[in-house]
Short mmCIF file of C-alpha atoms in Angstrom, two decimals:
data_model
loop_
_atom_site.label_atom_id
_atom_site.label_comp_id
_atom_site.label_asym_id
_atom_site.label_seq_id
_atom_site.Cartn_x
_atom_site.Cartn_y
_atom_site.Cartn_z
CA MET A 1 91.01 83.16 63.97
CA ILE A 2 94.31 82.22 65.63
CA LYS A 3 95.90 85.52 64.59
CA ARG A 4 92.95 87.41 66.06
CA LEU A 5 93.25 85.46 69.31
CA LEU A 6 96.97 86.15 69.51
CA LEU A 7 96.32 89.86 68.92
CA VAL A 8 93.77 89.94 71.77
CA ILE A 9 96.20 88.17 74.12
CA ALA A 10 99.01 90.55 73.17
CA SER A 11 96.80 93.59 73.72
CA ALA A 12 95.71 92.30 77.12
CA SER A 13 99.33 91.66 78.09
CA VAL A 14 100.32 95.22 77.20
CA LEU A 15 97.38 96.58 79.19
CA LEU A 16 98.33 94.55 82.28
CA LEU A 17 101.97 95.62 81.96
CA ASN A 18 101.04 99.29 81.72
CA THR A 19 98.73 98.93 84.72
CA ALA A 20 101.53 97.36 86.76
CA ARG A 21 103.91 100.14 85.74
CA ALA A 22 101.37 102.78 86.74
CA GLU A 23 100.98 101.16 90.15
CA ASN A 24 104.66 100.58 90.82
CA SER A 25 106.23 103.63 89.17
CA PRO A 26 103.82 106.56 89.50
CA ASP A 27 104.81 110.07 88.47
CA THR A 28 105.38 111.12 92.08
CA ASP A 29 108.32 111.41 94.45
CA LEU A 30 106.97 108.73 96.78
CA VAL A 31 104.30 106.04 96.97
CA LEU A 32 102.69 106.20 100.41
CA LEU A 33 100.65 103.36 101.87
CA THR A 34 98.55 103.24 104.99
CA GLU A 35 95.84 101.17 106.67
CA ASN A 36 92.65 101.67 108.66
CA PHE A 37 94.07 102.68 112.04
CA PRO A 38 91.69 105.31 113.45
CA PRO A 39 92.03 108.02 114.49
CA TYR A 40 95.45 108.27 112.82
CA ASN A 41 94.52 107.04 109.33
CA MET A 42 91.26 105.69 107.94
CA ALA A 43 89.09 105.38 104.84
CA LYS A 44 86.24 107.88 104.85
CA ASP A 45 83.77 105.16 103.90
CA GLY A 46 85.20 102.66 106.39
CA LYS A 47 86.25 100.20 103.68
CA ASN A 48 89.62 98.46 103.44
CA PHE A 49 90.68 100.17 100.23
CA ALA A 50 90.80 103.87 99.46
CA LYS A 51 92.91 106.35 97.52
CA GLY A 52 93.83 110.01 97.76
CA GLU A 53 91.19 112.32 99.20
CA ASN A 54 89.07 109.39 100.37
CA ILE A 55 91.50 108.91 103.28
CA ASP A 56 91.62 111.06 106.39
CA GLY A 57 92.78 110.97 110.01
CA ILE A 58 95.35 112.69 112.22
CA ALA A 59 98.42 111.19 110.54
CA THR A 60 96.98 111.58 107.05
CA ASP A 61 96.41 115.30 107.56
CA ILE A 62 99.88 115.73 109.07
CA VAL A 63 101.54 113.86 106.19
CA ARG A 64 99.65 115.89 103.58
CA GLU A 65 100.79 119.18 105.12
CA MET A 66 104.32 117.83 105.56
CA PHE A 67 104.67 116.97 101.86
CA LYS A 68 103.13 120.30 100.84
CA ARG A 69 105.70 122.21 102.89
CA ALA A 70 108.56 120.04 101.66
CA GLY A 71 107.54 120.58 98.03
CA LEU A 72 107.33 116.86 97.33
CA THR A 73 104.69 114.88 95.46
CA TYR A 74 103.18 111.55 96.47
CA SER A 75 100.40 109.07 95.83
CA LEU A 76 98.41 107.75 98.79
CA THR A 77 96.63 104.41 99.04
CA LEU A 78 94.96 102.70 101.98
CA ARG A 79 95.22 98.91 101.80
CA PHE A 80 94.54 95.79 103.84
CA PRO A 81 96.03 93.96 105.65
CA TRP A 82 98.83 95.84 107.45
CA GLU A 83 101.28 93.00 106.76
CA ARG A 84 100.99 93.72 103.03
CA VAL A 85 101.48 97.46 103.55
CA TYR A 86 104.58 96.77 105.65
CA LYS A 87 106.06 94.35 103.10
CA LEU A 88 105.52 96.70 100.16
CA ALA A 89 107.22 99.59 101.97
CA LEU A 90 110.08 97.36 103.07
CA GLU A 91 110.81 95.88 99.64
CA ASN A 92 110.04 98.66 97.12
CA PRO A 93 112.28 101.70 96.49
CA GLY A 94 110.32 104.94 96.66
CA TYR A 95 107.67 103.50 98.98
CA GLY A 96 106.69 104.49 102.51
CA ALA A 97 104.12 103.46 105.12
CA PHE A 98 102.47 105.23 108.03
CA VAL A 99 101.88 105.18 110.89
CA MET A 100 104.50 102.72 112.09
CA ALA A 101 105.89 102.20 115.58
CA ARG A 102 109.66 102.77 115.62
CA LEU A 103 111.02 99.69 117.35
CA PRO A 104 114.62 98.45 117.78
CA ASP A 105 113.98 95.48 115.46
CA ARG A 106 112.78 97.85 112.74
CA GLU A 107 115.30 100.66 113.24
CA ASN A 108 117.68 99.69 110.44
CA LEU A 109 115.00 98.47 108.04
CA PHE A 110 113.58 101.91 107.18
CA LYS A 111 114.34 105.61 107.16
CA TRP A 112 112.14 107.48 109.62
CA VAL A 113 110.26 110.79 109.70
CA GLY A 114 108.57 111.77 112.93
CA PRO A 115 107.34 111.35 115.48
CA ILE A 116 103.85 111.96 114.14
CA GLY A 117 102.03 111.02 117.34
CA PRO A 118 102.03 108.81 120.43
CA ASP A 119 100.73 105.28 120.72
CA ASP A 120 100.70 103.99 124.28
CA TRP A 121 100.22 100.24 124.64
CA ILE A 122 97.50 99.18 127.04
CA MET A 123 95.53 96.18 128.23
CA LEU A 124 91.79 96.78 128.19
CA ALA A 125 89.24 94.71 130.12
CA ARG A 126 85.46 94.78 130.44
CA ALA A 127 84.05 97.26 132.92
CA ASP A 128 82.94 94.43 135.24
CA SER A 129 86.24 92.53 135.03
CA LYS A 130 88.02 91.65 138.28
CA ILE A 131 91.39 91.41 136.53
CA THR A 132 94.19 93.48 138.06
CA LEU A 133 97.68 93.63 136.57
CA GLU A 134 100.90 95.03 137.99
CA THR A 135 103.19 93.89 135.18
CA LEU A 136 102.87 92.35 131.73
CA ASN A 137 103.94 89.04 133.21
CA ASP A 138 100.71 89.01 135.25
CA ALA A 139 98.73 88.74 131.99
CA ARG A 140 100.17 85.35 131.02
CA LYS A 141 97.29 83.37 132.50
CA TYR A 142 94.65 85.26 130.49
CA LYS A 143 93.41 85.08 126.90
CA ILE A 144 94.75 88.19 125.19
CA GLY A 145 93.43 89.57 121.91
CA ALA A 146 95.71 91.52 119.57
CA TYR A 147 96.01 92.70 115.96
CA LYS A 148 97.91 90.47 113.51
CA GLY A 149 101.16 91.98 112.27
CA ASP A 150 100.99 94.88 114.71
CA ALA A 151 104.00 95.82 116.84
CA ILE A 152 102.03 95.10 120.02
CA ALA A 153 101.19 91.56 118.92
CA GLU A 154 104.79 90.97 117.82
CA THR A 155 106.15 92.15 121.17
CA LEU A 156 103.75 89.98 123.17
CA THR A 157 104.63 86.97 121.05
CA LYS A 158 108.35 87.49 121.58
CA GLN A 159 107.72 87.58 125.32
CA GLY A 160 105.85 84.29 125.16
CA LEU A 161 102.33 85.59 125.89
CA LYS A 162 100.81 83.95 122.77
CA PRO A 163 98.12 86.52 121.85
CA LEU A 164 95.05 85.50 119.84
CA VAL A 165 95.33 87.68 116.74
CA VAL A 166 92.68 89.01 114.36
CA LEU A 167 92.92 90.80 111.01
CA ARG A 168 90.99 93.87 112.25
CA ASP A 169 91.80 95.31 115.66
CA GLN A 170 88.21 96.51 116.18
CA ASP A 171 87.05 92.88 116.19
CA ASN A 172 88.76 92.51 119.56
CA ALA A 173 86.33 94.98 121.14
CA LYS A 174 83.35 92.67 120.61
CA LYS A 175 85.40 89.57 121.42
CA LEU A 176 86.20 91.17 124.77
CA VAL A 177 82.57 92.05 125.50
CA ASN A 178 81.43 88.57 124.44
CA GLY A 179 83.94 86.86 126.72
CA GLN A 180 86.00 85.29 123.92
CA ILE A 181 89.08 87.03 125.29
CA ASP A 182 89.90 88.35 128.77
CA LEU A 183 92.11 91.24 127.73
CA TRP A 184 92.63 93.37 124.65
CA ALA A 185 96.18 94.53 123.94
CA THR A 186 95.85 97.65 121.84
CA GLY A 187 96.97 101.23 121.40
CA ASP A 188 95.71 104.34 123.12
CA PRO A 189 93.90 106.35 121.73
CA ALA A 190 93.33 103.94 118.81
CA GLY A 191 91.68 101.12 120.80
CA ARG A 192 89.11 103.31 122.51
CA TYR A 193 88.28 105.04 119.24
CA LEU A 194 87.75 101.70 117.46
CA ALA A 195 85.63 100.31 120.28
CA LYS A 196 83.41 103.40 120.29
CA GLN A 197 82.92 103.15 116.52
CA ASP A 198 81.64 99.58 117.06
CA GLY A 199 79.30 100.67 119.85
CA VAL A 200 81.49 99.28 122.64
CA THR A 201 81.99 101.58 125.63
CA GLY A 202 82.89 101.27 129.29
CA LEU A 203 86.14 99.36 128.82
CA LYS A 204 88.78 99.97 131.46
CA THR A 205 92.55 100.12 131.29
CA VAL A 206 94.12 97.53 133.60
CA LEU A 207 97.72 98.01 132.46
CA ARG A 208 99.74 100.56 130.52
CA PHE A 209 102.87 98.69 129.50
CA ASN A 210 104.65 100.72 126.86
CA SER A 211 104.81 104.13 125.27
CA ALA A 212 105.64 104.13 121.56
CA GLU A 213 105.96 106.88 118.98
CA LEU A 214 104.46 106.57 115.51
CA TYR A 215 106.36 107.54 112.36
CA LEU A 216 106.34 107.67 108.59
CA ALA A 217 108.63 104.77 107.61
CA LEU A 218 110.37 105.11 104.25
CA ASN A 219 112.14 102.48 102.19
CA LYS A 220 115.90 102.59 102.74
CA ASP A 221 116.50 103.60 99.10
CA VAL A 222 114.65 106.90 99.57
CA PRO A 223 117.29 109.69 99.27
CA ASP A 224 118.50 111.19 102.53
CA GLU A 225 117.75 114.66 101.16
CA THR A 226 114.08 113.72 100.80
CA VAL A 227 113.98 112.45 104.38
CA LYS A 228 115.62 115.68 105.63
CA LYS A 229 113.10 117.87 103.80
CA LEU A 230 110.17 115.96 105.29
CA GLN A 231 111.63 115.99 108.80
CA ALA A 232 112.31 119.73 108.62
CA ALA A 233 108.74 120.35 107.46
CA LEU A 234 107.31 118.29 110.33
CA ASP A 235 109.54 119.99 112.90
CA GLN A 236 108.34 123.40 111.70
CA MET A 237 104.71 122.25 111.79
CA ARG A 238 105.14 121.25 115.41
CA LYS A 239 106.69 124.64 116.27
CA ASP A 240 103.84 126.42 114.47
CA GLY A 241 101.24 124.49 116.49
CA VAL A 242 99.84 122.83 113.36
CA VAL A 243 100.32 119.28 114.68
CA ASP A 244 98.36 120.07 117.87
CA GLU A 245 95.67 121.79 115.80
CA ILE A 246 95.23 118.70 113.58
CA MET A 247 95.05 116.37 116.59
CA GLY A 248 92.41 118.61 118.12
CA ARG A 249 90.13 117.99 115.14
CA TYR A 250 89.85 114.29 115.96
CA LEU A 251 90.36 113.91 119.72
#
């Protein structure tokens, strides 16, 4: 009986080890991770986990074509939350994450391929709001909603604005309409797209306070030659008009 139990435990241990190896060392050049961040990347069924062809969006389509042209293989997984995606890409050789804002604090943490697309930072208010802002400093007296782990939330926090963060950025749309927050700090076009998906329309932009570019961020151990191949492929796609064509499918 004991021998049989030990055999079962040993077999289970081997199975778990093989599963971990398959996850962490796939037979591909790179392991790519992303999140639900419409319209750039999103699960087709709207859930917080998806793999391969069950993921679409502007950035996803661009990355797929980029890797095809570069002759590189990859696995693609959409996970939740973004903080986990970021940490995995930061700490694991052969990993990458998209789309990520390229900020000074992050510059030396990753190798970058892009830009894939723009991500302006805006403050949204309800259509009937009387709030007017000239600068970001003017927003200090209001309750601001933001997305936990996102570059916008991090920047606001560093500037002492103390945003109220949520795990899903789309939750801020309803919080804004319901009066739980006064302003929603989000990206454009992402924020408007998310709000529309949740049936929230008529929001107005009261401040545009930054213009960021979104990239594919690769772990620093990814070979420079791989990064160069991907960048060359993306540059050629932009010249060929493919990037604009992909964006036109969603916007």
